[in-house]
Tab-separated table of C-alpha atoms in Angstrom:
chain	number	residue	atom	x	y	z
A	18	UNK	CA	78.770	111.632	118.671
A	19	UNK	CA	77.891	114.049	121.604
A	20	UNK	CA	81.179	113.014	123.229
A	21	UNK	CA	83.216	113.691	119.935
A	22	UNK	CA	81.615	117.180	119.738
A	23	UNK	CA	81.868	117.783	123.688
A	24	UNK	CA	86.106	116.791	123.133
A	25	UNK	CA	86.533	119.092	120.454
A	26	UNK	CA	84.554	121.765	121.833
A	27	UNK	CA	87.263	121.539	124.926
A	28	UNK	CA	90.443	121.281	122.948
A	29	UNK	CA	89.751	124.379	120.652
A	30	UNK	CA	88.587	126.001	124.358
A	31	UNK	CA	91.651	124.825	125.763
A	32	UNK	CA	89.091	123.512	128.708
A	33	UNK	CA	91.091	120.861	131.238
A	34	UNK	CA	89.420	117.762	132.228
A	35	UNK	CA	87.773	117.579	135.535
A	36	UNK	CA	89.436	115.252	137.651
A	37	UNK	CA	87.873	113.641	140.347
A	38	UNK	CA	87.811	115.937	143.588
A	39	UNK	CA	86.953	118.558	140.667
A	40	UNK	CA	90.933	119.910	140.708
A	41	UNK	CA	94.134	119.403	138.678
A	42	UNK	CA	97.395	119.019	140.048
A	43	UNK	CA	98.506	122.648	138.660
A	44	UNK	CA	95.061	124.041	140.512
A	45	UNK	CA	95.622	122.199	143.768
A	46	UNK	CA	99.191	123.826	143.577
A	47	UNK	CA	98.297	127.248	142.688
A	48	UNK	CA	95.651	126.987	145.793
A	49	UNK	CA	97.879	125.814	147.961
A	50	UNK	CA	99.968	128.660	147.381
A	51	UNK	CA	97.673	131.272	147.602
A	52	UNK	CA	96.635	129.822	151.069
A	53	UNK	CA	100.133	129.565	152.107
A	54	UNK	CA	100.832	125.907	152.088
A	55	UNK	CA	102.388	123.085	150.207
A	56	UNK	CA	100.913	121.156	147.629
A	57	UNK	CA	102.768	117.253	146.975
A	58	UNK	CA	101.869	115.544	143.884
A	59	UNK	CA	102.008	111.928	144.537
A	60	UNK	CA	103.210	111.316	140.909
A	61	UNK	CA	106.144	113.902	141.210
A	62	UNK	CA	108.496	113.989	144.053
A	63	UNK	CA	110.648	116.717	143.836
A	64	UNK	CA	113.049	115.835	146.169
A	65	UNK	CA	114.229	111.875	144.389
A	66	UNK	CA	113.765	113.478	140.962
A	67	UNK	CA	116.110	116.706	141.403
A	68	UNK	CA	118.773	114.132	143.278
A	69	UNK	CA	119.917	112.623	139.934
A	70	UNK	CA	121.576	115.538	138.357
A	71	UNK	CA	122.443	117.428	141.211
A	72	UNK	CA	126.076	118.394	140.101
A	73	UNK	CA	128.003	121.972	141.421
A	74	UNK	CA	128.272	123.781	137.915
A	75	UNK	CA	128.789	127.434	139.519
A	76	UNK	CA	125.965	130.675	139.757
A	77	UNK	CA	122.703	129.809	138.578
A	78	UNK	CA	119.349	131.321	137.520
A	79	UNK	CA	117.656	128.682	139.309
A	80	UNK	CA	116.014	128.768	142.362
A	81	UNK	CA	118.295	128.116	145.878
A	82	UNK	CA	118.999	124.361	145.818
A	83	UNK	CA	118.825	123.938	142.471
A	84	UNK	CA	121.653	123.305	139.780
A	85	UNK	CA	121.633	123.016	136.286
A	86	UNK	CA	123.617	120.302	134.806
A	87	UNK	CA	124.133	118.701	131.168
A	88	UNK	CA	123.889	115.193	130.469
A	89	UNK	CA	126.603	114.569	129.089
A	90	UNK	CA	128.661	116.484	131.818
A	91	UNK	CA	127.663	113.717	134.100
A	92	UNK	CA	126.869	110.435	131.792
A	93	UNK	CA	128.990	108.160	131.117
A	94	UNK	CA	128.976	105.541	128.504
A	95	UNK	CA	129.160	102.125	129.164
A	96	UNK	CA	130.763	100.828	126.177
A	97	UNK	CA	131.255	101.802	122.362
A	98	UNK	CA	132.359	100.380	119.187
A	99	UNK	CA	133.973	101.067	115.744
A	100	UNK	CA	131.775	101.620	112.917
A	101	UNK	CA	132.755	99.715	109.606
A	102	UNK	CA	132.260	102.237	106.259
A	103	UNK	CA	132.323	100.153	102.899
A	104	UNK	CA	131.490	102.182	99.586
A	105	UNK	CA	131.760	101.196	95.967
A	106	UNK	CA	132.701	103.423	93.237
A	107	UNK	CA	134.754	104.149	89.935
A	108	UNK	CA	138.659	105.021	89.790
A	109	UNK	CA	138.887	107.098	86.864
A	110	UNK	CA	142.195	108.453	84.718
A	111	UNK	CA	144.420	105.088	85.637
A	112	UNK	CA	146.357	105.613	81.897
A	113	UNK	CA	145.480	102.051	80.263
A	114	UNK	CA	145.342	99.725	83.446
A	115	UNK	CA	141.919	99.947	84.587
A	116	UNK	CA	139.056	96.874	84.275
A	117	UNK	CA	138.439	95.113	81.296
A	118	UNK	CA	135.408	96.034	80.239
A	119	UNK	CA	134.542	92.906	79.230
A	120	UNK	CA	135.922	90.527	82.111
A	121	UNK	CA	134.061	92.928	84.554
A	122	UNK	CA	130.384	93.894	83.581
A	123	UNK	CA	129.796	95.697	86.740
A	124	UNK	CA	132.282	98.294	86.024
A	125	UNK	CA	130.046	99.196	82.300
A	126	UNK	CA	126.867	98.957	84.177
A	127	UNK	CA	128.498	101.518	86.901
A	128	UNK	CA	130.049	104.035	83.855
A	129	UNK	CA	126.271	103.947	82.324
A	130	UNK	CA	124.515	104.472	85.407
A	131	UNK	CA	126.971	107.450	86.490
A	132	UNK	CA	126.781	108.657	82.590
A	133	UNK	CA	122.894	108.619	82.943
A	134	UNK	CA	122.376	110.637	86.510
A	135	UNK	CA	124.746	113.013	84.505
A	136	UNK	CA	122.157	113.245	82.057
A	137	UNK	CA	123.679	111.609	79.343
A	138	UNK	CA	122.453	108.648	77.232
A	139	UNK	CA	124.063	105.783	76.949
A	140	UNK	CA	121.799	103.539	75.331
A	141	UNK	CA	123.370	101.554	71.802
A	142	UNK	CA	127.160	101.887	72.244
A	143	UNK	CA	129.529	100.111	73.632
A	144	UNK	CA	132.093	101.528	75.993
A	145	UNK	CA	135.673	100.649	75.416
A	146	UNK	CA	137.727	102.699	78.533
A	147	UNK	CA	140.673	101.370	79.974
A	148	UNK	CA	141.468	103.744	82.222
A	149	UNK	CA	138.420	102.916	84.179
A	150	UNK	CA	138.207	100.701	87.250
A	151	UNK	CA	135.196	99.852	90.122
A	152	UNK	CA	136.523	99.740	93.618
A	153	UNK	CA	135.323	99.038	96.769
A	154	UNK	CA	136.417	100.962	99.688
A	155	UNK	CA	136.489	99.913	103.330
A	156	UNK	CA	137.479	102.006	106.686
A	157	UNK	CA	136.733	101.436	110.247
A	158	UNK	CA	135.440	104.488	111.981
A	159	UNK	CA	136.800	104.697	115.345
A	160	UNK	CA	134.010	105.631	118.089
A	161	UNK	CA	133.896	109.327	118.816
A	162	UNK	CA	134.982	110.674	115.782
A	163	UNK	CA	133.802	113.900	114.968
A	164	UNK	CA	132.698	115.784	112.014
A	165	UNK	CA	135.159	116.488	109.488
A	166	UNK	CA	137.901	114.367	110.895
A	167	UNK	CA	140.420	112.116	108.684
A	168	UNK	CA	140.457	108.552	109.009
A	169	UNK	CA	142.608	105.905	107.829
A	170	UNK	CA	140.986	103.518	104.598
């Protein structure tokens, strides 16, 4: 319970946990510059860690030595795929040759459930359109494609 308390009481102080020499890495560091010397983490190593996106990108507000880079300026991917689309939906205005009602259920259940997100109740009746029909669409989505672009269904 005293624990609990004593946690809290350092989170809402923003107090840092006392490591074991009594320092943390950010005070050693902060030391070591005021004295005029170099602090090295053990768990950060500047030197391997900046190597991996060292790229020439042009003037920089980073230190000397340093560049910026973006990830995907210097990743590459090592392999990509279509993505396959399928919807399901109604064709409606087809002038007499749309779904039989009757030989395809799926297509009245679709009307009713469209009819009823529409706010309109469909309960008693029977529906007798013919210029209805449910379809189901299918594309392959090329990799890469952006937003907005046309593909082929």
């Amino acid at each position: 319970m005293m624990r609990g308390l004593t946690l809290i009481l350092a989170a809402v102080l923003g107090l840092q946990p006392s490591l074991a020499d009594g320092l943390t890495p950010k005070a050693k560091r902060e030391l070591a510059a005021k004295n005029g010397g170099v602090y090295n983490d053990p768990e950060y190593e500047p030197a391997t860690t900046s190597r991996m996106f060292r790229v020439s990108t042009g003037p920089s507000s980073l230190p000397p030595g340093q560049v910026a880079s973006r990830i995907k300026d210097i990743a590459q991917l090592q392999s990509s795929r279509d993505n396959q689309l399928v919807g399901y939906g109604l064709v409606i205005g087809l002038a007499g040759s749309g779904d039989s009602l009757r030989n395809s259920p799926f297509t009245e259940q679709s009307i009713r459930a469209m009819l009823e997100n529409l706010g309109i109740a469909t309960e008693g009746g029977s529906a007798r359109a013919k210029n209805v029909a449910a379809v189901i669409v299918t594309a392959n989505m090329p990799p890469y494609v952006q937003s907005g672009a046309r593909i082929d269904i």
